[in-house]
Short mmCIF file of C-alpha atoms and ligand atoms in Angstrom, two decimals:
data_model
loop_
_atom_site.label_atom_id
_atom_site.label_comp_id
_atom_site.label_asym_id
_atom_site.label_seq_id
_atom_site.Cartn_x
_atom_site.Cartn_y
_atom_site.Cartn_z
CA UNK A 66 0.00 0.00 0.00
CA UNK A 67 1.32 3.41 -0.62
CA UNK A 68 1.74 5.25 2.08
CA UNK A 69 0.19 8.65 3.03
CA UNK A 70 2.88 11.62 2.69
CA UNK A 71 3.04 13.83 5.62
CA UNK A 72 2.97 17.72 4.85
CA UNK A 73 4.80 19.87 6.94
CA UNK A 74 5.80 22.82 5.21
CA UNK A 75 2.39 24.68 5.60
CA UNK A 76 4.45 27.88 6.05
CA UNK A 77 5.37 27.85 2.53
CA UNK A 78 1.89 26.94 1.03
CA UNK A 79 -1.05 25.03 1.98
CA UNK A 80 -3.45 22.63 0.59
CA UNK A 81 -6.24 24.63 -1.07
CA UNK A 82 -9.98 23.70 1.03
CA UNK A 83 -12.74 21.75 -0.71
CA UNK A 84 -14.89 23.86 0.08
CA UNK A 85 -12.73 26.88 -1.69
CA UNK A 86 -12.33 25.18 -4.45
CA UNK A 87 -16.03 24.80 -5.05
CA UNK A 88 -16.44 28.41 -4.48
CA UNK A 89 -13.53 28.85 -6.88
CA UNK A 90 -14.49 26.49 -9.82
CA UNK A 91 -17.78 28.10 -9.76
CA UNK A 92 -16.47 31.87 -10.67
CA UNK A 93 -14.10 30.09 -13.04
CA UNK A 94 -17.30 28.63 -14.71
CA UNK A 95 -20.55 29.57 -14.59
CA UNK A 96 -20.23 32.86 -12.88
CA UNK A 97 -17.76 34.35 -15.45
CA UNK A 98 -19.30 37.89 -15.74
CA UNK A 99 -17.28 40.95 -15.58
CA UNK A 100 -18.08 42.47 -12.31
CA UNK A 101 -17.53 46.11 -14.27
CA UNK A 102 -20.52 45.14 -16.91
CA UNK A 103 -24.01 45.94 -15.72
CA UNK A 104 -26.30 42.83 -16.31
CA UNK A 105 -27.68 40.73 -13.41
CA UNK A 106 -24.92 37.82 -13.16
CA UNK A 107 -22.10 40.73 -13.30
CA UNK A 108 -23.47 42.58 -10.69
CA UNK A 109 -24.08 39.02 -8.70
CA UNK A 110 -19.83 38.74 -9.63
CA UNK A 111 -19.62 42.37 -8.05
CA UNK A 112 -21.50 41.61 -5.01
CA UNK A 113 -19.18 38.46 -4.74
CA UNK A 114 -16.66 40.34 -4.38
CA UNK A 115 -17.89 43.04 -1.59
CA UNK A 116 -18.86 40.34 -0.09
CA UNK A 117 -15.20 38.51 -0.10
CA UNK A 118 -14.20 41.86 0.72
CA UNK A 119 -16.19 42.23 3.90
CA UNK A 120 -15.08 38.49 5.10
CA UNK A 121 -11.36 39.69 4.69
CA UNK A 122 -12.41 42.85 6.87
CA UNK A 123 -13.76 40.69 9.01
CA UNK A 124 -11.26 38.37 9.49
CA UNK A 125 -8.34 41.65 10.46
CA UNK A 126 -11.10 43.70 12.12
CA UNK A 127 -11.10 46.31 10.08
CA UNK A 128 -13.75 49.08 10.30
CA UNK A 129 -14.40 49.22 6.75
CA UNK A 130 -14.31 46.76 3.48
CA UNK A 131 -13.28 49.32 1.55
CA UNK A 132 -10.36 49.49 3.35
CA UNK A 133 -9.39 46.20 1.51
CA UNK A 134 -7.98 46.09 -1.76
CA UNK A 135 -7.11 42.66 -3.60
CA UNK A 136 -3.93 41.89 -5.51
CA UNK A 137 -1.97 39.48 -7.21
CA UNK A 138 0.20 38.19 -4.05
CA UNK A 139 0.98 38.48 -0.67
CA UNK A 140 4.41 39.79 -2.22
CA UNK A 141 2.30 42.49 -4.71
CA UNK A 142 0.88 43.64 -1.25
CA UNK A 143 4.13 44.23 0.30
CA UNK A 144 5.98 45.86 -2.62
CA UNK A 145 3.08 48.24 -2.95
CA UNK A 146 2.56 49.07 0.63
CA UNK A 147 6.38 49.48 1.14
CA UNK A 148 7.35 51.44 -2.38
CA UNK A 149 4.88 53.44 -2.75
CA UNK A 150 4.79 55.01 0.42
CA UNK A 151 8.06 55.56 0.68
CA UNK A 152 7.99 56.81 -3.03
CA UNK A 153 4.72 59.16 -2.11
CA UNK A 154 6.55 60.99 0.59
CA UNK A 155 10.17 61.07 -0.43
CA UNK A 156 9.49 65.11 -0.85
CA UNK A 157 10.31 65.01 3.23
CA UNK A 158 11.98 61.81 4.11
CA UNK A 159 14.12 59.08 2.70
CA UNK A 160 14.05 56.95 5.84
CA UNK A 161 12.57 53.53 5.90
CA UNK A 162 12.77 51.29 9.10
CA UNK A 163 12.45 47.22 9.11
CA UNK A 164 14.26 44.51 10.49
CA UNK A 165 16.93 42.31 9.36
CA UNK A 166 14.50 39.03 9.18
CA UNK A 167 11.41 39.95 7.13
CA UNK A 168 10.77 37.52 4.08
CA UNK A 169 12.51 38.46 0.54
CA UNK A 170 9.75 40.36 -0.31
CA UNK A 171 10.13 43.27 1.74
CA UNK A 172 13.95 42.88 2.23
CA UNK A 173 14.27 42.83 -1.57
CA UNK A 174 11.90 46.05 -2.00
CA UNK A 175 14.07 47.89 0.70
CA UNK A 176 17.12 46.87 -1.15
CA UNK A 177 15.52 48.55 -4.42
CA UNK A 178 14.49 51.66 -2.46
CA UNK A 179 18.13 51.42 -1.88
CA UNK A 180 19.24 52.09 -4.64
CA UNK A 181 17.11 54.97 -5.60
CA UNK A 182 18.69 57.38 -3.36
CA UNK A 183 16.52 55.93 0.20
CA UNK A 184 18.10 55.04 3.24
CA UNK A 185 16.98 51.76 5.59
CA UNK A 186 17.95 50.93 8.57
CA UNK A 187 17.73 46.87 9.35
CA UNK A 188 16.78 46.31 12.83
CA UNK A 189 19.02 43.59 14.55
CA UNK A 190 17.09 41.34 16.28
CA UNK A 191 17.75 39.13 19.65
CA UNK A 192 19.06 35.31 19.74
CA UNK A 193 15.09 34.63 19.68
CA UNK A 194 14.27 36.44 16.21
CA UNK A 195 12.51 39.22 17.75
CA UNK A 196 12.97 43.07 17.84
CA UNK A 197 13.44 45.45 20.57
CA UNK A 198 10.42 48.13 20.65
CA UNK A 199 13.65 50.90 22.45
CA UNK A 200 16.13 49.75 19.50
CA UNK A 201 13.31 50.75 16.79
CA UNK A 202 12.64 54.26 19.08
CA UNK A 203 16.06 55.26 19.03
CA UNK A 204 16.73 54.96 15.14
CA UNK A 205 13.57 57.01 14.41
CA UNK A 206 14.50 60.35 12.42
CA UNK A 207 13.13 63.41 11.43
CA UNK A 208 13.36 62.35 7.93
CA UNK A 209 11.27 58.61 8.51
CA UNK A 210 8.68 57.82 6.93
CA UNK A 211 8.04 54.38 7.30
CA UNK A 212 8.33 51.47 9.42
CA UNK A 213 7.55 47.90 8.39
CA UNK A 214 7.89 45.01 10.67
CA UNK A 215 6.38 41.46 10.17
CA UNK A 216 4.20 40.40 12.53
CA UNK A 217 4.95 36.52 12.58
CA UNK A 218 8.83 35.34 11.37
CA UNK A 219 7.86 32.33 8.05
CA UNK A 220 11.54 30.70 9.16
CA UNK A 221 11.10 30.81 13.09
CA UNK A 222 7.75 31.51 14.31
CA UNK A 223 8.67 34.53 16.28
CA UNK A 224 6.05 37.02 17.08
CA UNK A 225 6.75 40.52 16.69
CA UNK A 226 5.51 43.19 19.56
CA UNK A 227 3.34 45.21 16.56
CA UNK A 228 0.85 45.90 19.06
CA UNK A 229 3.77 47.89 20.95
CA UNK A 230 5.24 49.67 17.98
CA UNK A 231 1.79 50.46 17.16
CA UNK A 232 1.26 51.87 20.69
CA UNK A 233 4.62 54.07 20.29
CA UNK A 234 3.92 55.43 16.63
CA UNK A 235 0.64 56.73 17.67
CA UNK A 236 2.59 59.09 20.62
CA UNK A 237 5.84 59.86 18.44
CA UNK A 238 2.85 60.55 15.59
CA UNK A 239 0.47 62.86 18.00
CA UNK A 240 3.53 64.95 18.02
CA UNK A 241 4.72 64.79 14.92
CA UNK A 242 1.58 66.01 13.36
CA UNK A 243 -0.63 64.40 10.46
CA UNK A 244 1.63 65.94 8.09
CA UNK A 245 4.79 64.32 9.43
CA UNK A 246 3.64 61.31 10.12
CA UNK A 247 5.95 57.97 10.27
CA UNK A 248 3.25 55.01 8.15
CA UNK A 249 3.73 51.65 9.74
CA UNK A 250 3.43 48.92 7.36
CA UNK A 251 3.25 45.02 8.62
CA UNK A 252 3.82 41.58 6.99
CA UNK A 253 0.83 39.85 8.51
CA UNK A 254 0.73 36.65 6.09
CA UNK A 255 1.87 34.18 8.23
CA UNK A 256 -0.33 35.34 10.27
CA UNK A 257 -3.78 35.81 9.27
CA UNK A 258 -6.29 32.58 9.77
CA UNK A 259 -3.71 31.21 12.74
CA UNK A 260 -3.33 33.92 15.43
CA UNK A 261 -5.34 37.05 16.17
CA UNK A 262 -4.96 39.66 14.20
CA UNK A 263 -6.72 43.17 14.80
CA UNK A 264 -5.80 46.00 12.84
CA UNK A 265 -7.02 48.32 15.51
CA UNK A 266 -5.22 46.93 18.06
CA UNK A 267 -1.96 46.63 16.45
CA UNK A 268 -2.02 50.28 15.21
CA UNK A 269 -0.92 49.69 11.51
CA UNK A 270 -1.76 51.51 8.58
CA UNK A 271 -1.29 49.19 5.93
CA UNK A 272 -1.10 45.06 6.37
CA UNK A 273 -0.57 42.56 3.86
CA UNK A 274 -2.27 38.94 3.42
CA UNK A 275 -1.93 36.36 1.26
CA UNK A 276 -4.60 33.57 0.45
CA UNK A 277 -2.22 30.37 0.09
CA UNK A 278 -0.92 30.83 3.50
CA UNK A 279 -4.80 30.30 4.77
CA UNK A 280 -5.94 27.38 2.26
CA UNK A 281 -7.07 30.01 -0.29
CA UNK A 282 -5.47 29.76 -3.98
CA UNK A 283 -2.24 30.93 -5.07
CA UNK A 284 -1.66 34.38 -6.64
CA UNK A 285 -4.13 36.34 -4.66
CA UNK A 286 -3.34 38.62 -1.73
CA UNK A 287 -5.09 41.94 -0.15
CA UNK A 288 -3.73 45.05 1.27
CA UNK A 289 -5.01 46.50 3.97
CA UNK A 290 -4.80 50.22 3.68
CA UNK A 291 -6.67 52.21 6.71
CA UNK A 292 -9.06 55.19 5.95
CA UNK A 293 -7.24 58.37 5.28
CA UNK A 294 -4.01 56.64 4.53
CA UNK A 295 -2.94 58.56 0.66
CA UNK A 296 -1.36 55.29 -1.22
CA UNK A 297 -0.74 56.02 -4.40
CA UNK A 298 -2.39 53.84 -7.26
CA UNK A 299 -0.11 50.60 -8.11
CA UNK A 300 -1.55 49.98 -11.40
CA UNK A 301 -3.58 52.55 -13.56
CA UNK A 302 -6.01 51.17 -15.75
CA UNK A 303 -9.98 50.69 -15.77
CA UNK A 304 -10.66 51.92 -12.37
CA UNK A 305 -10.58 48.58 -10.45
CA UNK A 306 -9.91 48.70 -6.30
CA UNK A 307 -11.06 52.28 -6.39
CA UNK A 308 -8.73 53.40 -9.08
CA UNK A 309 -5.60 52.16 -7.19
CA UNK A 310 -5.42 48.77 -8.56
CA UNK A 311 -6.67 48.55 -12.05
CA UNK A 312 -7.66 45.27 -14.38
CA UNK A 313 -10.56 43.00 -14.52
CA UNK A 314 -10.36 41.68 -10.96
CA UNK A 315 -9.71 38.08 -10.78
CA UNK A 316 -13.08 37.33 -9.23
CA UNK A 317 -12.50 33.31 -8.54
CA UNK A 318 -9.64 33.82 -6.55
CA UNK A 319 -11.02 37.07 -4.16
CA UNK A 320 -14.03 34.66 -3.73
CA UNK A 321 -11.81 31.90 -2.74
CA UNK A 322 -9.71 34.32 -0.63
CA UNK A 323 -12.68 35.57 1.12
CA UNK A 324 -14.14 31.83 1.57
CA UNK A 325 -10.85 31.11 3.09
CA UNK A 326 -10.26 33.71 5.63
CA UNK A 327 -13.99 33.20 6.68
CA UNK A 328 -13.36 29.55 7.03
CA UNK A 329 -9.62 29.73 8.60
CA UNK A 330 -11.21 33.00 10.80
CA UNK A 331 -14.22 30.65 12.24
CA UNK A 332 -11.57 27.55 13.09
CA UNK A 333 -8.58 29.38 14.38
CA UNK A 334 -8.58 29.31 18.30
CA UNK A 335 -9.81 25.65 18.31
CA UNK A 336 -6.50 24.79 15.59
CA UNK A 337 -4.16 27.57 17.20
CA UNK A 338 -4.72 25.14 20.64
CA UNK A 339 -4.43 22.08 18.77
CA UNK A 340 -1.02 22.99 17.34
CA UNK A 341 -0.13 24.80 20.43
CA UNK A 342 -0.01 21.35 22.23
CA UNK A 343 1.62 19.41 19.31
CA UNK A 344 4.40 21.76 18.77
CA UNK A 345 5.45 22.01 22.49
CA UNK A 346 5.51 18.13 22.43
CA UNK A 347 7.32 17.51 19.60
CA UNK A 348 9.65 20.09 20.61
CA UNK A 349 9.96 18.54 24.00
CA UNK A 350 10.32 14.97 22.64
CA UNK A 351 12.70 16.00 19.67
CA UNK A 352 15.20 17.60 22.08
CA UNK A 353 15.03 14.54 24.76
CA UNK A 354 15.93 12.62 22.54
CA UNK A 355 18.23 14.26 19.47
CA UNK A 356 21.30 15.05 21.65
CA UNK A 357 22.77 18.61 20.06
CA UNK A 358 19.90 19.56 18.94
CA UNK A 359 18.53 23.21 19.31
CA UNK A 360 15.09 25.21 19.32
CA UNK A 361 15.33 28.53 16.92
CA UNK A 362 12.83 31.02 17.81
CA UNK A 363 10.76 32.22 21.23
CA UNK A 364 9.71 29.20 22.80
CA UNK A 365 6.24 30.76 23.98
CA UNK A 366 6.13 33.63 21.44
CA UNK A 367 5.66 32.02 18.08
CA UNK A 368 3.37 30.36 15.90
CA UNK A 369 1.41 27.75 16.77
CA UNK A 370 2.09 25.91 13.98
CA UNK A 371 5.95 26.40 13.81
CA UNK A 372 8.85 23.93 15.17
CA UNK A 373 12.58 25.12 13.97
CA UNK A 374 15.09 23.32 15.00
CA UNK A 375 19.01 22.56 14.21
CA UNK A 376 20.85 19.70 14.64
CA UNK A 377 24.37 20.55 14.72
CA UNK A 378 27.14 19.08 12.76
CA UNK A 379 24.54 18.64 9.96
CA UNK A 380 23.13 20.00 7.14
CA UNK A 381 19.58 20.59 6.74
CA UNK A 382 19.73 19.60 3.06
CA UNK A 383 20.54 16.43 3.67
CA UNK A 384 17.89 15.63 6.43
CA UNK A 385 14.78 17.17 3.81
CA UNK A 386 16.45 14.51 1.44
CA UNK A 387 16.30 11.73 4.15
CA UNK A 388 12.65 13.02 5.54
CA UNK A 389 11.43 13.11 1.98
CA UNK A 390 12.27 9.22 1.67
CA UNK A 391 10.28 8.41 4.54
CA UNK A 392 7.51 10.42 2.90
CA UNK A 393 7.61 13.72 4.98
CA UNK A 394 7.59 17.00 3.10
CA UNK A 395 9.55 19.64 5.80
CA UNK A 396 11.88 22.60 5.10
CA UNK A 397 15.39 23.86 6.14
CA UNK A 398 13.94 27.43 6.06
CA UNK A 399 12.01 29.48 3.48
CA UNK A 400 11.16 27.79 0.35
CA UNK A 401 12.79 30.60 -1.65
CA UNK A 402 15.83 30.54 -0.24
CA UNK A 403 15.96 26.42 0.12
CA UNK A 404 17.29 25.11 -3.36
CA UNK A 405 20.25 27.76 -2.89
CA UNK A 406 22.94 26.51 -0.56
CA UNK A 407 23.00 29.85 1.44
CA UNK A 408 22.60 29.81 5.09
CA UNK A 409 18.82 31.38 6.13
CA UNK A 410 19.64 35.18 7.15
CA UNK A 411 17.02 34.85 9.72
CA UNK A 412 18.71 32.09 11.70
CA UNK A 413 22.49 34.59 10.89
CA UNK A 414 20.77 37.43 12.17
CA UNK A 415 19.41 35.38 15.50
CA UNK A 416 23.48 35.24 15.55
CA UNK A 417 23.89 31.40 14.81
CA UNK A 418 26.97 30.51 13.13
CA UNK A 419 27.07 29.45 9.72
CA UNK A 420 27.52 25.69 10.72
CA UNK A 421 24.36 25.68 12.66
CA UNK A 422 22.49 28.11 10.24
CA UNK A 423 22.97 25.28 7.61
CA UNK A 424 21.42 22.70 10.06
CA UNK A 425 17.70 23.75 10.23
CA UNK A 426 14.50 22.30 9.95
CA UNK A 427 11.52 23.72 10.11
CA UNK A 428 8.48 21.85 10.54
CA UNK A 429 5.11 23.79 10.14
CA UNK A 430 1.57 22.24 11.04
CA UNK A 431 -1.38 22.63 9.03
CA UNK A 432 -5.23 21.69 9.67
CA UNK A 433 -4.39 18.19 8.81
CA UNK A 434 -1.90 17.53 10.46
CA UNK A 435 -2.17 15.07 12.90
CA UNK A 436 -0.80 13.63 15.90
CA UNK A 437 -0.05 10.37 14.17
CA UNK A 438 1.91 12.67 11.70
CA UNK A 439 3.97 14.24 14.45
CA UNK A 440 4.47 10.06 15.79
CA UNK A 441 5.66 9.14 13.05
CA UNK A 442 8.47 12.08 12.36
CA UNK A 443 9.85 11.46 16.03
CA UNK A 444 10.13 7.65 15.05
CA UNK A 445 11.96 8.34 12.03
CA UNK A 446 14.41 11.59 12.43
CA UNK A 447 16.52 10.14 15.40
CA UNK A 448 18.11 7.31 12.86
CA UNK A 449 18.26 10.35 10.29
CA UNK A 450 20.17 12.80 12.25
CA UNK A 451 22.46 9.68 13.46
CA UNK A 452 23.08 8.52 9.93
CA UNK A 453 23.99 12.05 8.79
CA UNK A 454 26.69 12.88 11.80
CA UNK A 455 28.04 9.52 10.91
CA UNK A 456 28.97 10.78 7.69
CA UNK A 457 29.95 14.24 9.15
CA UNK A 458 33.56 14.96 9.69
CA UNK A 459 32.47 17.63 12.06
CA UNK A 460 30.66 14.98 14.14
CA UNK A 461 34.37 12.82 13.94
CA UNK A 462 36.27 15.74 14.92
CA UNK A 463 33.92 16.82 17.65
CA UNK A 464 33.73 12.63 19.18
CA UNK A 465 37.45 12.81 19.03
CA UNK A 466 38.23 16.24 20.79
CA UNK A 467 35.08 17.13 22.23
CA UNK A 468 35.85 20.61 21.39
CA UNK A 469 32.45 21.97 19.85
CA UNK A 470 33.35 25.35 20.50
CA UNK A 471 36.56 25.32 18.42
CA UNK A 472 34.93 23.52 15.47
CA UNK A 473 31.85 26.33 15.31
CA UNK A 474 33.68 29.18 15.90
CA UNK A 475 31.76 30.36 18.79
CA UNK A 476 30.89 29.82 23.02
CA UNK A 477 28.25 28.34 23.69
C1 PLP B 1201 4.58 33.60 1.78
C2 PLP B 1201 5.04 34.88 2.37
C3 PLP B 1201 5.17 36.05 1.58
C4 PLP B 1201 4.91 36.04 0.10
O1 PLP B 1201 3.55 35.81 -0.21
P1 PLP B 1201 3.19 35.32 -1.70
O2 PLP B 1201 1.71 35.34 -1.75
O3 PLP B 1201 3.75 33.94 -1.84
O4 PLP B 1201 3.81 36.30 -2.63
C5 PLP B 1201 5.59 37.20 2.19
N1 PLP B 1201 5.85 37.25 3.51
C6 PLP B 1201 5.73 36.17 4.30
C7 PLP B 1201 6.00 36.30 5.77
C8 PLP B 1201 5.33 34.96 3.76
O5 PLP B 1201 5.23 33.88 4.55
#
């Protein structure tokens, strides 16, 4: 009998829901209207889409749908939010502030910003991934005019204190004045449809989301952009999103989006306590019983649905390779950086050495996921990690001398 795979790498996509893709394949069929043309099924295509709109409002408390506007990706989101703020008010500051492990997509837009005459400071961040809310008040300028800080870590799990930085941009912005004021943008697509997420209460101005992180379809995203908040338009064309983002909307995937955030909104203290018990578990079992192994990331402050771990003298390469045998699916960081042999800058800027950076795994829960899933990985890895340190010369050097401190290049 062939058996079952076991998917653990539901921080870099998940399994689109049934019940989405009925919603989906219905828009991508029957329902194929223009929402812009004015006969009955387009305007039901139009409603759709308020109506996906309000779920998505719903699901991030904001006060109004039409604070939601729908892109192409969670990465789309990001780029917009981050360049054309910064781009929009440039006329009295060239200071951007973010930290030093957000995902690609807003490191790689800072790095562009770069290069077109901006300045951005990369907030280090403590051995547990997160930032310091004093470090961020201290680099503030006269000249910034945005901050953007994720609110969950894809590699670690971390949690960021948004709710805090929130807290402090709304006093350094009360004196500042409206026209002065310092946006804060944050990376909330790990974190949508698993933790809390209140746009209110964190005190952001713009937040983006992205539907394949919450069993929605890939290539959809939204922005959240609060009331008031002058974003300039990311694509001009027929008017779509208010004028801001134009072209015929792609109406199955903002239903599915909508369908998803609903669903993963309506399940997500119920799964969030689920995982919670799982991961601490596995995490507890793993490291009884895999002798140098490590947790990366806060143990209490991080996603419920996130284990990271390294094994040291090993290579998290080889262990996907082994796992993948054994039919589990798990990742050595994020999946856009796995493939490339470089060490995950999130785990370098956490300050592990390179040797240990290399030696990741991170394991990351989804709805299906089930205890017997979670069984069966703690049967297997032990043999795994032993087979690879047998091969290691690290592992030979280190059983010889004993001197792990020599061999990594740093005290433990
Ligand atoms: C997946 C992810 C993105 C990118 O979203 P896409 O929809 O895949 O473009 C950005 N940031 C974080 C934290 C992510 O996990």
């Amino acid at each position: 009998m062939e058996q079952k795979r076991i998917y653990l790498d539901n921080a870099a996509t998940t399994q689109i829901r049934p019940e989405v893709l009925a919603t989906m394949m219905e828009y991508l069929s029957e329902n194929y209207a223009n929402p812009s043309s004015i006969y009955s099924s387009a305007s039901s295509a139009k409603i759709a889409i308020d109506e996906a709109r309000e779920q998505i409002a719903a699901a991030i408390g904001a006060t109004h749908r039409n604070e939601i506007y729908f892109t192409g990706s969670g990465s789309e989101s990001v780029n917009w939010a981050i360049k054309s703020i910064a781009e929009a008010n440039k006329g009295r500051g060239n200071h951007i502030i973010t930290s030093r492990v957000e995902h690609h997509a807003v490191l790689h837009a800072c790095e562009y910003l770069e290069k077109n005459g901006f300045d951005v400071t990369y907030l280090p961040v403590d051995k547990y991934g997160m930032v310091d809310v004093d470090d961020l008040k201290s680099v503030i300028r006269p000249e910034t005019t945005l901050i953007t800080i994720m609110m969950a870590n894809n590699e670690v799990g971390t949690l960021m204190p948004i709710a805090e930085i929130g807290t402090l941009l709304k006093q350094i912005n009360a004196e500042r004045g409206r026209e002065n004021k310092i946006f804060f943008h944050t990376d909330a697509i790990q974190a949508v449809g698993h933790i809390p997420v209140d746009v209110n209460v964190l005190g952001v101005d713009m937040l983006s989301i992205s539907a394949h992180k919450l069993y929605g379809p890939k290539g959809v995203g939204a922005l959240y952009v609060r009331r008031g908040v002058k974003l300039p338009a990311l694509i001009h064309g027929g008017g779509q999103e208010r004028g801001r983002r134009g072209g015929t909307e792609n109406v199955a995937g903002i239903v599915a989006m909508g369908t998803a955030a609903k669903l993963a909104s309506s399940e997500m203290r119920a799964e969030a306590r689920r995982h919670t018990a799982m991961r601490d578990d596995l995490i507890e079992k793993i490291l009884k019983t895999i002798p140098y192994s490590r947790l990366n990331g806060h143990q209490e402050k991080r996603l419920p649905s996130n284990v990271n771990l390294t094994f040291e003298f090993i290579e998290g390469e080889g262990m996907l390779l082994l796992l993948d045998a054994r039919g589990i699916a798990a990742s050595s960081g994020s999946a856009c950086t796995s493939g490339s042999l470089d060490p995950s800058h999130v785990l370098l800027a956490m300050g592990l050495p390179h040797e240990l950076a290399h030696g990741s795994l991170r394991l990351s829960f989804g709805k299906d996921t089930a205890q017997k899933d979670l069984d069966k990985l703690v049967e297997v890895l032990p043999p795994i990690v032993e087979r690879l340190r047998s091969m290691s010369p690290l592992w030979e050097e280190f059983q010889k001398t004993g001197n792990i401190d020599k061999l990594l290049g740093y005290a433990k």
